Amino acid sequence: MKKIKLFTAAALALSAAFALTGCGGADDAATDTAADTASGTDAVYRTIDEIKESGEINIGVFTDKHPFGYVDENSEYQGYDVYFARRIGEDLGVKVNFVSTEAANRIEYLQTGKVDIILANFTVTQERAEEVDFALPYMNVALGVVSPESAPVTTLDNWDDSKQIIVISGTTAETYLTENYPDIPLQKYDTYANAKNALENGNAAAWANDNTEVIAYSLQNPGYVVGIPTLGSSDTIAPAVSKGNETVLNWLNDEITALGAEKFFHEDYEATLIDTYGPDYEDQLVVESGAAAQQ
Amino acid sequence: MPDLGLDVLFKGKNMLRLLGGLWTAVEISLIAVALSIPLGILLGIIMTSKNPIVKAVTRIYLEFVRIMPQLVLLFIVFFGSTGALGWNISGELASVIVFTAWGTAEMGDLVRGALISIPKHQYESAAALSLTSAQTYIYVIIPQTVRRLIPLSINLITRMIKTTSLILMIGVVEVLKVAQQIIEANRMTSPNAAFGVYLAVLLIYFILCWPISLLARRLEKKWG
């Protein structure tokens, strides 16, 4: 009996300690407001009115994916996605809280309502559309494969099993290769920086990723070529919101349509992407007013 | 001399950012250690209990926390708590919870081991001197246990600091994430930055953990 009491006391102490850390750690105003709304209703997400009322929007972006979402040497968020995110904040009249996401956890962030919008180079796919809701696209992509110039990979047919291809977990490239080329051994990395290091260290024969990425990579890294510039069907990149969050989705769609009139995404390209892809790719990559989706 | 890309470290606020990331990692480790030690001591004492139910429960807790990769625990606490319970906790808090749960389990096992390793004659001699059971613990058992524990728990601190590299997966920007951000932001101008920046990260971890490790070894020699 005495021991059971002791155990209960220990359990109480444990929960008390957790409650204490709760007070110490929850200094993040953004997550506090999100928690309030989440406990108030059944939905995990916040409506557009709730966002406006709180005066802050949480947007998930990459912090290590130059030139789409990255942090510069002055701790400022920069890039194509970030430029758009700032505009969203401006037009909503709220402050933008940038949340650092990884390719592998973008869906979880939306499913749990920890961010309101994901703007992290998110390619629209059928499977993802079952988990999250995509707004109108703002960019085109396909897959590409980059490999060293000395041993260029130009086809994936008749693959030599002893060689591996690098992919980042949770990306379209991983899904595509797993489905269409199940025999090719994949080398998976969680972060973009690690995948890049692996290719440069010669850990694998090639790296499959979005073609924008591999084109930019080969332009910047002499010695690497894009042997396969378009692989699979061409896809689009779009903002994503939590499944069922119609108010934010509709607001985003109206916003993207309206921004087309002022060629906002061309402006965005010229501000953030032109140094990486040059002027030649502008019309191929940029989508205004979600045009590609309506064709 | 080959270009190691060390120049990016001194660009803008990069060095300060790395140190800021380091502080995030250290802060989380220190809070977790500070909570783990008292909780672990409590758990360790409970674990020496002869009650089979108490033994089983603590054993399951210990094994669960130890066997589960820390990354899985972080995902369960960070995303799972929101999905299942509707709590929206920050990445930092989720990290502190996971590291405290893990540290408590490790610490508990260390305390249990230390308590068991105190020879029976110590208790018996104390009883022969007509010390009460509380006095036995305060004057005889605990001082000996603590001596055996301190080096081991200091090692736990270094293990925790190293494991904080996982918390970037739940959106906490710590030293390794800052390093990756710096490498990526400069990949056009300094393609070799990966080497220099990771080298700096290695040195930072080393400078932080080595003295702690030395202290543990010294105390172990002195008291062990």
Short mmCIF file of C-alpha atoms in Angstrom, two decimals:
data_model
loop_
_atom_site.label_atom_id
_atom_site.label_comp_id
_atom_site.label_asym_id
_atom_site.label_seq_id
_atom_site.Cartn_x
_atom_site.Cartn_y
_atom_site.Cartn_z
CA MET A 1 0.00 0.00 0.00
CA LYS A 2 2.81 2.31 0.96
CA LYS A 3 4.53 1.64 -2.33
CA ILE A 4 1.44 2.38 -4.36
CA LYS A 5 1.21 5.73 -2.57
CA LEU A 6 4.81 6.39 -3.38
CA PHE A 7 4.14 5.62 -7.02
CA THR A 8 1.16 7.96 -7.14
CA ALA A 9 3.30 10.67 -5.61
CA ALA A 10 5.93 10.09 -8.26
CA ALA A 11 3.31 10.29 -11.00
CA LEU A 12 2.04 13.55 -9.56
CA ALA A 13 5.54 14.94 -9.34
CA LEU A 14 6.13 13.97 -12.94
CA SER A 15 3.00 15.68 -14.21
CA ALA A 16 3.71 18.73 -12.07
CA ALA A 17 7.15 18.96 -13.62
CA PHE A 18 5.63 18.79 -17.10
CA ALA A 19 3.17 21.51 -16.19
CA LEU A 20 6.08 23.64 -14.96
CA THR A 21 8.01 23.20 -18.20
CA GLY A 22 4.77 24.22 -19.89
CA CYS A 23 4.95 27.60 -18.24
CA GLY A 24 8.64 28.01 -18.98
CA GLY A 25 8.61 26.94 -22.61
CA ALA A 26 5.40 28.39 -24.03
CA ASP A 27 6.80 31.80 -24.84
CA ASP A 28 5.75 31.53 -28.45
CA ALA A 29 2.76 33.81 -28.89
CA ALA A 30 1.92 32.34 -32.28
CA THR A 31 1.38 28.83 -30.98
CA ASP A 32 -0.59 30.11 -28.01
CA THR A 33 -3.23 31.71 -30.18
CA ALA A 34 -3.36 28.62 -32.35
CA ALA A 35 -3.89 26.46 -29.28
CA ASP A 36 -6.76 28.63 -28.07
CA THR A 37 -8.67 28.29 -31.29
CA ALA A 38 -7.87 24.62 -31.61
CA SER A 39 -9.38 23.85 -28.21
CA GLY A 40 -12.37 26.10 -28.90
CA THR A 41 -13.60 24.21 -31.95
CA ASP A 42 -13.22 20.69 -33.32
CA ALA A 43 -11.28 21.85 -36.36
CA VAL A 44 -7.52 21.93 -36.10
CA TYR A 45 -7.23 24.88 -38.44
CA ARG A 46 -8.02 28.59 -38.10
CA THR A 47 -10.43 30.39 -40.43
CA ILE A 48 -9.41 33.50 -42.31
CA ASP A 49 -11.34 35.65 -39.82
CA GLU A 50 -9.59 34.07 -36.87
CA ILE A 51 -6.24 34.73 -38.54
CA LYS A 52 -7.10 38.37 -39.19
CA GLU A 53 -8.36 38.77 -35.66
CA SER A 54 -5.18 37.34 -34.13
CA GLY A 55 -3.10 39.71 -36.27
CA GLU A 56 -0.63 36.93 -37.10
CA ILE A 57 -0.41 34.20 -39.70
CA ASN A 58 1.82 31.13 -39.39
CA ILE A 59 3.37 30.16 -42.71
CA GLY A 60 5.57 27.09 -43.09
CA VAL A 61 8.55 27.65 -45.38
CA PHE A 62 11.86 25.94 -46.06
CA THR A 63 14.82 27.59 -44.42
CA ASP A 64 17.47 25.74 -46.40
CA LYS A 65 16.16 25.70 -49.94
CA HIS A 66 17.77 28.49 -51.89
CA PRO A 67 16.26 30.33 -53.80
CA PHE A 68 12.70 29.34 -52.74
CA GLY A 69 12.93 29.58 -49.00
CA TYR A 70 16.13 30.28 -47.10
CA VAL A 71 17.58 32.44 -44.36
CA ASP A 72 20.27 34.93 -45.34
CA GLU A 73 23.32 35.97 -43.32
CA ASN A 74 21.29 38.63 -41.50
CA SER A 75 18.72 36.09 -40.25
CA GLU A 76 16.17 37.36 -42.79
CA TYR A 77 13.87 34.92 -44.55
CA GLN A 78 14.28 35.18 -48.33
CA GLY A 79 13.20 33.48 -51.55
CA TYR A 80 10.39 32.99 -54.05
CA ASP A 81 8.01 31.39 -51.52
CA VAL A 82 8.92 33.91 -48.83
CA TYR A 83 8.33 36.85 -51.19
CA PHE A 84 4.80 35.53 -51.80
CA ALA A 85 4.30 34.84 -48.08
CA ARG A 86 5.17 38.45 -47.25
CA ARG A 87 2.66 39.66 -49.84
CA ILE A 88 -0.02 37.44 -48.25
CA GLY A 89 0.73 38.99 -44.88
CA GLU A 90 0.59 42.48 -46.36
CA ASP A 91 -2.75 41.90 -48.11
CA LEU A 92 -4.28 40.26 -45.05
CA GLY A 93 -2.94 43.04 -42.87
CA VAL A 94 -1.28 40.62 -40.46
CA LYS A 95 2.23 39.82 -39.30
CA VAL A 96 3.83 36.72 -40.85
CA ASN A 97 5.40 34.15 -38.52
CA PHE A 98 7.70 31.97 -40.55
CA VAL A 99 7.92 28.36 -39.36
CA SER A 100 10.88 26.22 -40.41
CA THR A 101 9.63 23.03 -42.11
CA GLU A 102 11.33 20.00 -43.66
CA ALA A 103 10.15 18.15 -46.78
CA ALA A 104 9.20 15.16 -44.62
CA ASN A 105 6.96 17.02 -42.13
CA ARG A 106 5.02 19.56 -44.24
CA ILE A 107 1.77 17.55 -44.22
CA GLU A 108 1.91 16.97 -40.45
CA TYR A 109 2.21 20.70 -39.86
CA LEU A 110 -1.05 21.28 -41.73
CA GLN A 111 -2.87 18.26 -40.30
CA THR A 112 -2.19 19.48 -36.80
CA GLY A 113 -2.91 23.13 -37.60
CA LYS A 114 0.54 24.18 -36.44
CA VAL A 115 0.76 26.39 -39.51
CA ASP A 116 -2.04 28.09 -41.48
CA ILE A 117 -0.40 27.82 -44.89
CA ILE A 118 2.53 25.83 -46.27
CA LEU A 119 4.54 27.69 -48.88
CA ALA A 120 7.46 25.32 -49.08
CA ASN A 121 7.95 24.50 -52.74
CA PHE A 122 5.04 22.06 -52.31
CA THR A 123 4.34 20.05 -55.48
CA VAL A 124 0.66 19.19 -56.05
CA THR A 125 0.06 15.42 -56.19
CA GLN A 126 -3.00 13.20 -55.96
CA GLU A 127 -1.90 11.58 -52.69
CA ARG A 128 -1.08 14.86 -51.01
CA ALA A 129 -4.40 16.33 -52.15
CA GLU A 130 -6.10 13.68 -50.00
CA GLU A 131 -4.28 14.95 -46.92
CA VAL A 132 -4.23 18.70 -47.53
CA ASP A 133 -6.04 21.21 -49.75
CA PHE A 134 -4.04 22.91 -52.48
CA ALA A 135 -4.82 26.43 -53.68
CA LEU A 136 -4.16 27.60 -57.26
CA PRO A 137 -0.61 26.95 -58.46
CA TYR A 138 2.06 29.63 -58.73
CA MET A 139 4.82 27.64 -60.41
CA ASN A 140 5.51 24.74 -62.81
CA VAL A 141 7.87 21.85 -62.17
CA ALA A 142 8.81 18.42 -63.45
CA LEU A 143 11.39 16.02 -62.12
CA GLY A 144 14.98 16.01 -63.28
CA VAL A 145 18.07 13.93 -62.64
CA VAL A 146 21.50 15.43 -62.13
CA SER A 147 24.70 13.42 -62.25
CA PRO A 148 28.47 13.98 -62.51
CA GLU A 149 29.67 14.97 -65.97
CA SER A 150 32.16 12.11 -65.95
CA ALA A 151 29.37 9.51 -65.62
CA PRO A 152 26.16 11.17 -66.85
CA VAL A 153 22.86 9.42 -66.20
CA THR A 154 20.62 9.96 -69.25
CA THR A 155 18.06 7.20 -68.83
CA LEU A 156 16.63 5.19 -65.97
CA ASP A 157 15.87 2.17 -68.16
CA ASN A 158 18.04 -0.96 -67.78
CA TRP A 159 19.34 0.37 -64.49
CA ASP A 160 22.47 -1.17 -63.02
CA ASP A 161 21.38 -2.36 -59.55
CA SER A 162 24.75 -1.67 -58.01
CA LYS A 163 24.21 2.08 -58.41
CA GLN A 164 21.96 4.21 -56.25
CA ILE A 165 19.95 7.38 -56.77
CA ILE A 166 19.72 10.08 -54.11
CA VAL A 167 16.28 11.38 -53.17
CA ILE A 168 14.98 13.51 -50.30
CA SER A 169 12.38 11.72 -48.16
CA GLY A 170 8.86 12.97 -48.69
CA THR A 171 9.51 14.58 -52.08
CA THR A 172 7.78 13.88 -55.40
CA ALA A 173 10.98 12.33 -56.73
CA GLU A 174 10.89 9.66 -54.04
CA THR A 175 7.27 8.72 -54.79
CA TYR A 176 7.78 8.73 -58.54
CA LEU A 177 10.85 6.52 -58.47
CA THR A 178 9.35 4.11 -55.95
CA GLU A 179 6.25 3.68 -58.12
CA ASN A 180 7.75 3.66 -61.59
CA TYR A 181 11.23 2.28 -61.02
CA PRO A 182 10.87 0.00 -58.00
CA ASP A 183 14.13 -1.80 -58.86
CA ILE A 184 16.34 1.28 -58.58
CA PRO A 185 17.94 1.38 -55.12
CA LEU A 186 17.32 4.77 -53.50
CA GLN A 187 19.49 6.60 -51.02
CA LYS A 188 17.19 8.73 -48.88
CA TYR A 189 18.08 11.85 -46.95
CA ASP A 190 15.91 13.96 -44.68
CA THR A 191 17.31 17.33 -45.55
CA TYR A 192 18.26 19.04 -48.75
CA ALA A 193 21.71 19.92 -47.45
CA ASN A 194 22.49 16.29 -46.64
CA ALA A 195 21.38 15.05 -50.07
CA LYS A 196 23.57 17.64 -51.73
CA ASN A 197 26.55 16.63 -49.63
CA ALA A 198 25.96 12.98 -50.51
CA LEU A 199 26.06 13.67 -54.26
CA GLU A 200 29.18 15.75 -53.90
CA ASN A 201 30.86 13.03 -51.88
CA GLY A 202 30.07 10.54 -54.64
CA ASN A 203 27.81 8.38 -52.45
CA ALA A 204 25.49 7.67 -55.39
CA ALA A 205 25.32 7.81 -59.19
CA ALA A 206 22.73 10.58 -59.46
CA TRP A 207 20.28 12.80 -57.60
CA ALA A 208 16.61 12.99 -58.58
CA ASN A 209 14.69 16.10 -57.55
CA ASP A 210 12.48 18.83 -58.99
CA ASN A 211 13.96 19.93 -62.31
CA THR A 212 14.29 23.55 -61.17
CA GLU A 213 16.56 22.29 -58.45
CA VAL A 214 18.73 20.14 -60.66
CA ILE A 215 18.98 22.81 -63.40
CA ALA A 216 20.07 25.39 -60.87
CA TYR A 217 22.41 22.89 -59.27
CA SER A 218 24.17 22.07 -62.56
CA LEU A 219 24.46 25.76 -63.50
CA GLN A 220 26.18 26.50 -60.21
CA ASN A 221 28.30 23.39 -59.89
CA PRO A 222 30.58 22.80 -62.84
CA GLY A 223 31.15 19.11 -63.33
CA TYR A 224 27.51 18.14 -62.91
CA VAL A 225 25.00 17.82 -65.76
CA VAL A 226 21.24 17.37 -65.95
CA GLY A 227 21.15 14.11 -67.93
CA ILE A 228 17.36 13.86 -67.65
CA PRO A 229 15.72 17.33 -67.63
CA THR A 230 12.09 16.17 -67.52
CA LEU A 231 11.03 12.94 -65.94
CA GLY A 232 7.43 11.97 -65.42
CA SER A 233 4.55 14.35 -65.95
CA SER A 234 4.98 18.04 -65.33
CA ASP A 235 3.50 19.23 -62.08
CA THR A 236 2.66 22.47 -60.35
CA ILE A 237 3.64 24.05 -57.07
CA ALA A 238 0.88 25.56 -54.97
CA PRO A 239 0.20 26.82 -51.46
CA ALA A 240 -1.43 24.22 -49.23
CA VAL A 241 -3.85 24.61 -46.31
CA SER A 242 -5.30 22.14 -43.80
CA LYS A 243 -7.87 19.77 -45.31
CA GLY A 244 -11.27 21.45 -45.26
CA ASN A 245 -10.05 24.96 -44.43
CA GLU A 246 -12.28 26.55 -47.07
CA THR A 247 -12.12 30.17 -45.93
CA VAL A 248 -8.34 30.33 -46.18
CA LEU A 249 -8.37 28.31 -49.41
CA ASN A 250 -10.89 30.64 -51.06
CA TRP A 251 -9.04 33.71 -49.87
CA LEU A 252 -5.78 32.34 -51.33
CA ASN A 253 -7.42 31.50 -54.66
CA ASP A 254 -8.89 35.00 -54.94
CA GLU A 255 -5.53 36.45 -53.98
CA ILE A 256 -3.61 34.45 -56.58
CA THR A 257 -6.14 35.34 -59.29
CA ALA A 258 -5.99 39.01 -58.38
CA LEU A 259 -2.18 39.03 -58.28
CA GLY A 260 -2.13 37.78 -61.90
CA ALA A 261 -3.36 41.17 -63.09
CA GLU A 262 -0.22 42.85 -61.82
CA LYS A 263 2.06 39.98 -62.93
CA PHE A 264 3.10 39.53 -59.32
CA PHE A 265 4.81 36.19 -59.81
CA HIS A 266 6.93 37.55 -62.67
CA GLU A 267 7.99 40.28 -60.29
CA ASP A 268 8.67 37.62 -57.65
CA TYR A 269 10.76 35.61 -60.18
CA GLU A 270 12.77 38.66 -61.10
CA ALA A 271 13.37 39.50 -57.47
CA THR A 272 14.32 36.04 -56.26
CA LEU A 273 14.87 33.42 -58.96
CA ILE A 274 16.51 35.21 -61.87
CA ASP A 275 19.99 34.91 -60.40
CA THR A 276 19.61 31.17 -60.22
CA TYR A 277 17.69 30.21 -63.38
CA GLY A 278 18.39 33.16 -65.67
CA PRO A 279 15.74 34.96 -67.74
CA ASP A 280 15.24 32.01 -70.15
CA TYR A 281 13.15 29.94 -67.76
CA GLU A 282 10.86 32.72 -66.51
CA ASP A 283 7.80 32.01 -68.64
CA GLN A 284 8.19 28.26 -68.31
CA LEU A 285 8.39 28.30 -64.54
CA VAL A 286 6.04 31.07 -63.51
CA VAL A 287 2.27 30.55 -63.37
CA GLU A 288 0.07 33.64 -63.07
CA SER A 289 -3.52 33.47 -61.77
CA GLY A 290 -3.19 29.69 -61.49
CA ALA A 291 -3.36 29.52 -65.31
CA ALA A 292 -2.02 25.99 -65.66
CA ALA A 293 -4.72 24.53 -63.46
CA GLN A 294 -7.49 25.96 -65.56
CA GLN A 295 -6.19 24.66 -68.89
CA MET B 1 45.45 26.05 -49.55
CA PRO B 2 42.07 24.76 -50.76
CA ASP B 3 39.02 26.94 -50.23
CA LEU B 4 37.26 25.56 -47.18
CA GLY B 5 34.42 28.03 -47.38
CA LEU B 6 35.29 29.39 -43.95
CA ASP B 7 34.60 32.94 -45.13
CA VAL B 8 30.81 32.41 -45.00
CA LEU B 9 31.10 31.99 -41.24
CA PHE B 10 32.11 35.62 -40.92
CA LYS B 11 29.53 36.97 -43.34
CA GLY B 12 26.84 39.14 -41.76
CA LYS B 13 25.55 37.71 -38.49
CA ASN B 14 26.38 34.11 -39.37
CA MET B 15 28.68 33.42 -36.41
CA LEU B 16 26.18 34.96 -34.00
CA ARG B 17 23.43 32.88 -35.59
CA LEU B 18 25.43 29.69 -35.08
CA LEU B 19 26.03 30.60 -31.45
CA GLY B 20 22.35 31.46 -31.08
CA GLY B 21 21.50 28.02 -32.44
CA LEU B 22 23.97 26.52 -30.00
CA TRP B 23 22.31 28.34 -27.11
CA THR B 24 18.93 26.90 -28.16
CA ALA B 25 20.42 23.40 -28.05
CA VAL B 26 22.19 23.99 -24.74
CA GLU B 27 19.15 25.62 -23.14
CA ILE B 28 16.92 22.68 -24.02
CA SER B 29 19.53 20.19 -22.77
CA LEU B 30 20.07 22.07 -19.52
CA ILE B 31 16.37 22.41 -18.71
CA ALA B 32 15.88 18.73 -19.53
CA VAL B 33 18.86 17.71 -17.37
CA ALA B 34 17.73 19.90 -14.48
CA LEU B 35 14.34 18.18 -14.56
CA SER B 36 15.71 14.71 -15.26
CA ILE B 37 17.97 14.58 -12.22
CA PRO B 38 15.34 14.93 -9.47
CA LEU B 39 12.78 12.94 -11.43
CA GLY B 40 15.36 10.28 -12.23
CA ILE B 41 16.40 9.96 -8.59
CA LEU B 42 12.76 9.51 -7.66
CA LEU B 43 12.26 6.95 -10.42
CA GLY B 44 15.44 5.12 -9.41
CA ILE B 45 14.27 4.81 -5.81
CA ILE B 46 10.89 3.55 -7.03
CA MET B 47 12.61 1.06 -9.29
CA THR B 48 14.37 -0.64 -6.37
CA SER B 49 10.91 -1.52 -5.03
CA LYS B 50 10.11 -5.23 -4.70
CA ASN B 51 6.48 -4.78 -5.72
CA PRO B 52 6.09 -6.65 -9.03
CA ILE B 53 3.52 -4.18 -10.45
CA VAL B 54 5.69 -1.16 -9.70
CA LYS B 55 8.67 -3.02 -11.14
CA ALA B 56 6.79 -3.91 -14.32
CA VAL B 57 5.43 -0.39 -14.88
CA THR B 58 8.79 1.32 -14.40
CA ARG B 59 10.50 -1.33 -16.52
CA ILE B 60 8.03 -0.78 -19.39
CA TYR B 61 8.50 2.99 -19.16
CA LEU B 62 12.26 2.63 -19.19
CA GLU B 63 12.36 0.21 -22.10
CA PHE B 64 9.79 2.18 -24.13
CA VAL B 65 11.70 5.44 -23.86
CA ARG B 66 15.03 3.75 -24.49
CA ILE B 67 14.04 1.59 -27.44
CA MET B 68 12.05 4.27 -29.28
CA PRO B 69 14.29 6.41 -31.45
CA GLN B 70 14.29 9.94 -30.06
CA LEU B 71 13.06 11.23 -33.42
CA VAL B 72 9.91 9.09 -33.15
CA LEU B 73 9.32 10.36 -29.60
CA LEU B 74 9.70 13.95 -30.83
CA PHE B 75 7.16 13.40 -33.60
CA ILE B 76 4.73 11.69 -31.20
CA VAL B 77 4.91 14.54 -28.72
CA PHE B 78 5.03 17.42 -31.20
CA PHE B 79 2.46 16.30 -33.76
CA GLY B 80 0.70 13.54 -31.81
CA SER B 81 -0.25 15.76 -28.89
CA THR B 82 -1.95 18.20 -31.26
CA GLY B 83 -3.64 15.49 -33.31
CA ALA B 84 -4.88 13.40 -30.40
CA LEU B 85 -5.29 15.91 -27.58
CA GLY B 86 -5.63 19.24 -29.36
CA TRP B 87 -2.70 20.77 -27.50
CA ASN B 88 -0.63 23.03 -29.65
CA ILE B 89 2.78 22.91 -28.05
CA SER B 90 5.87 24.60 -29.45
CA GLY B 91 8.79 22.63 -30.81
CA GLU B 92 10.96 23.78 -27.92
CA LEU B 93 8.50 22.52 -25.33
CA ALA B 94 8.07 19.21 -27.17
CA SER B 95 11.86 18.84 -27.12
CA VAL B 96 12.06 19.55 -23.40
CA ILE B 97 9.32 16.99 -22.71
CA VAL B 98 10.97 14.28 -24.80
CA PHE B 99 14.44 14.94 -23.44
CA THR B 100 13.14 15.03 -19.87
CA ALA B 101 11.26 11.75 -20.34
CA TRP B 102 14.35 10.20 -21.86
CA GLY B 103 16.72 11.69 -19.28
CA THR B 104 14.46 10.56 -16.44
CA ALA B 105 14.50 7.00 -17.74
CA GLU B 106 18.28 6.97 -18.17
CA MET B 107 18.85 8.69 -14.85
CA GLY B 108 16.39 6.39 -13.10
CA ASP B 109 18.27 3.37 -14.29
CA LEU B 110 21.58 4.89 -13.18
CA VAL B 111 20.17 5.64 -9.72
CA ARG B 112 18.73 2.16 -9.44
CA GLY B 113 22.10 0.69 -10.37
CA ALA B 114 23.92 2.93 -7.91
CA LEU B 115 21.52 2.09 -5.07
CA ILE B 116 21.80 -1.64 -5.69
CA SER B 117 25.59 -1.42 -5.85
CA ILE B 118 25.79 -0.17 -2.27
CA PRO B 119 26.77 -3.33 -0.36
CA LYS B 120 24.30 -4.73 2.11
CA HIS B 121 26.74 -4.42 4.99
CA GLN B 122 26.51 -0.63 4.73
CA TYR B 123 22.84 -0.84 5.66
CA GLU B 124 23.56 -3.40 8.36
CA SER B 125 26.42 -1.43 9.87
CA ALA B 126 24.20 1.65 9.93
CA ALA B 127 21.52 -0.35 11.69
CA ALA B 128 24.12 -1.65 14.14
CA LEU B 129 24.95 1.96 14.99
CA SER B 130 21.22 2.34 15.67
CA LEU B 131 20.65 4.85 12.86
CA THR B 132 17.07 5.14 11.75
CA SER B 133 16.21 4.23 8.19
CA ALA B 134 16.03 7.92 7.21
CA GLN B 135 19.40 8.57 8.84
CA THR B 136 20.83 5.54 7.05
CA TYR B 137 19.81 7.03 3.72
CA ILE B 138 20.90 10.59 4.51
CA TYR B 139 24.27 9.86 6.12
CA VAL B 140 25.32 6.57 4.57
CA ILE B 141 23.60 5.51 1.38
CA ILE B 142 22.88 8.76 -0.48
CA PRO B 143 26.39 10.26 -0.15
CA GLN B 144 27.86 7.09 -1.62
CA THR B 145 25.23 6.92 -4.35
CA VAL B 146 25.71 10.52 -5.39
CA ARG B 147 29.44 10.00 -5.80
CA ARG B 148 28.82 7.14 -8.17
CA LEU B 149 26.08 9.07 -9.95
CA ILE B 150 27.63 12.43 -10.67
CA PRO B 151 30.12 11.29 -13.32
CA LEU B 152 27.43 9.21 -15.02
CA SER B 153 24.88 12.00 -15.04
CA ILE B 154 27.40 14.45 -16.43
CA ASN B 155 27.88 12.06 -19.31
CA LEU B 156 24.14 12.15 -19.82
CA ILE B 157 24.38 15.91 -20.37
CA THR B 158 26.82 15.49 -23.24
CA ARG B 159 24.64 12.79 -24.77
CA MET B 160 21.65 15.12 -24.58
CA ILE B 161 23.49 18.04 -26.15
CA LYS B 162 24.49 15.81 -29.05
CA THR B 163 20.99 14.42 -29.51
CA THR B 164 19.50 17.92 -29.80
CA SER B 165 20.59 17.81 -33.45
CA LEU B 166 17.34 15.89 -34.04
CA ILE B 167 15.03 18.70 -32.96
CA LEU B 168 15.44 20.49 -36.28
CA MET B 169 12.89 17.95 -37.54
CA ILE B 170 10.18 19.57 -35.42
CA GLY B 171 11.00 23.09 -36.53
CA VAL B 172 13.40 24.11 -33.78
CA VAL B 173 16.26 26.02 -35.34
CA GLU B 174 19.33 24.82 -33.43
CA VAL B 175 23.00 24.88 -34.33
CA LEU B 176 22.89 22.20 -37.04
CA LYS B 177 19.87 23.75 -38.74
CA VAL B 178 21.55 27.15 -38.75
CA ALA B 179 24.59 25.48 -40.30
CA GLN B 180 22.45 23.99 -43.07
CA GLN B 181 20.77 27.35 -43.63
CA ILE B 182 24.13 29.08 -43.96
CA ILE B 183 25.42 26.45 -46.38
CA GLU B 184 22.30 26.69 -48.53
CA ALA B 185 22.09 30.47 -48.60
CA ASN B 186 25.66 30.61 -49.88
CA ARG B 187 25.72 27.64 -52.17
CA MET B 188 26.27 29.76 -55.28
CA THR B 189 29.01 32.00 -53.95
CA SER B 190 30.76 29.46 -51.69
CA PRO B 191 30.10 25.95 -52.94
CA ASN B 192 32.61 24.55 -50.45
CA ALA B 193 30.90 26.13 -47.47
CA ALA B 194 29.56 22.73 -46.36
CA PHE B 195 33.02 21.67 -45.25
CA GLY B 196 33.91 24.85 -43.42
CA VAL B 197 30.55 25.24 -41.72
CA TYR B 198 30.29 21.62 -40.62
CA LEU B 199 33.86 21.88 -39.36
CA ALA B 200 32.82 24.86 -37.28
CA VAL B 201 29.83 22.91 -35.95
CA LEU B 202 32.11 20.01 -35.04
CA LEU B 203 34.43 22.36 -33.17
CA ILE B 204 31.51 24.01 -31.38
CA TYR B 205 30.14 20.67 -30.18
CA PHE B 206 33.63 19.57 -29.21
CA ILE B 207 34.49 22.74 -27.28
CA LEU B 208 31.21 22.42 -25.42
CA CYS B 209 31.22 18.70 -24.69
CA TRP B 210 34.91 18.00 -24.11
CA PRO B 211 35.27 19.94 -20.82
CA ILE B 212 32.07 18.32 -19.56
CA SER B 213 33.44 14.94 -20.49
CA LEU B 214 36.79 15.72 -18.82
CA LEU B 215 35.02 16.80 -15.65
CA ALA B 216 33.09 13.53 -15.60
CA ARG B 217 36.27 11.50 -16.00
CA ARG B 218 38.01 13.45 -13.28
CA LEU B 219 35.16 13.01 -10.82
CA GLU B 220 34.98 9.35 -11.70
CA LYS B 221 38.65 8.88 -10.85
CA LYS B 222 38.34 10.87 -7.67
CA TRP B 223 35.21 9.20 -6.33
CA GLY B 224 34.77 6.05 -8.39
#
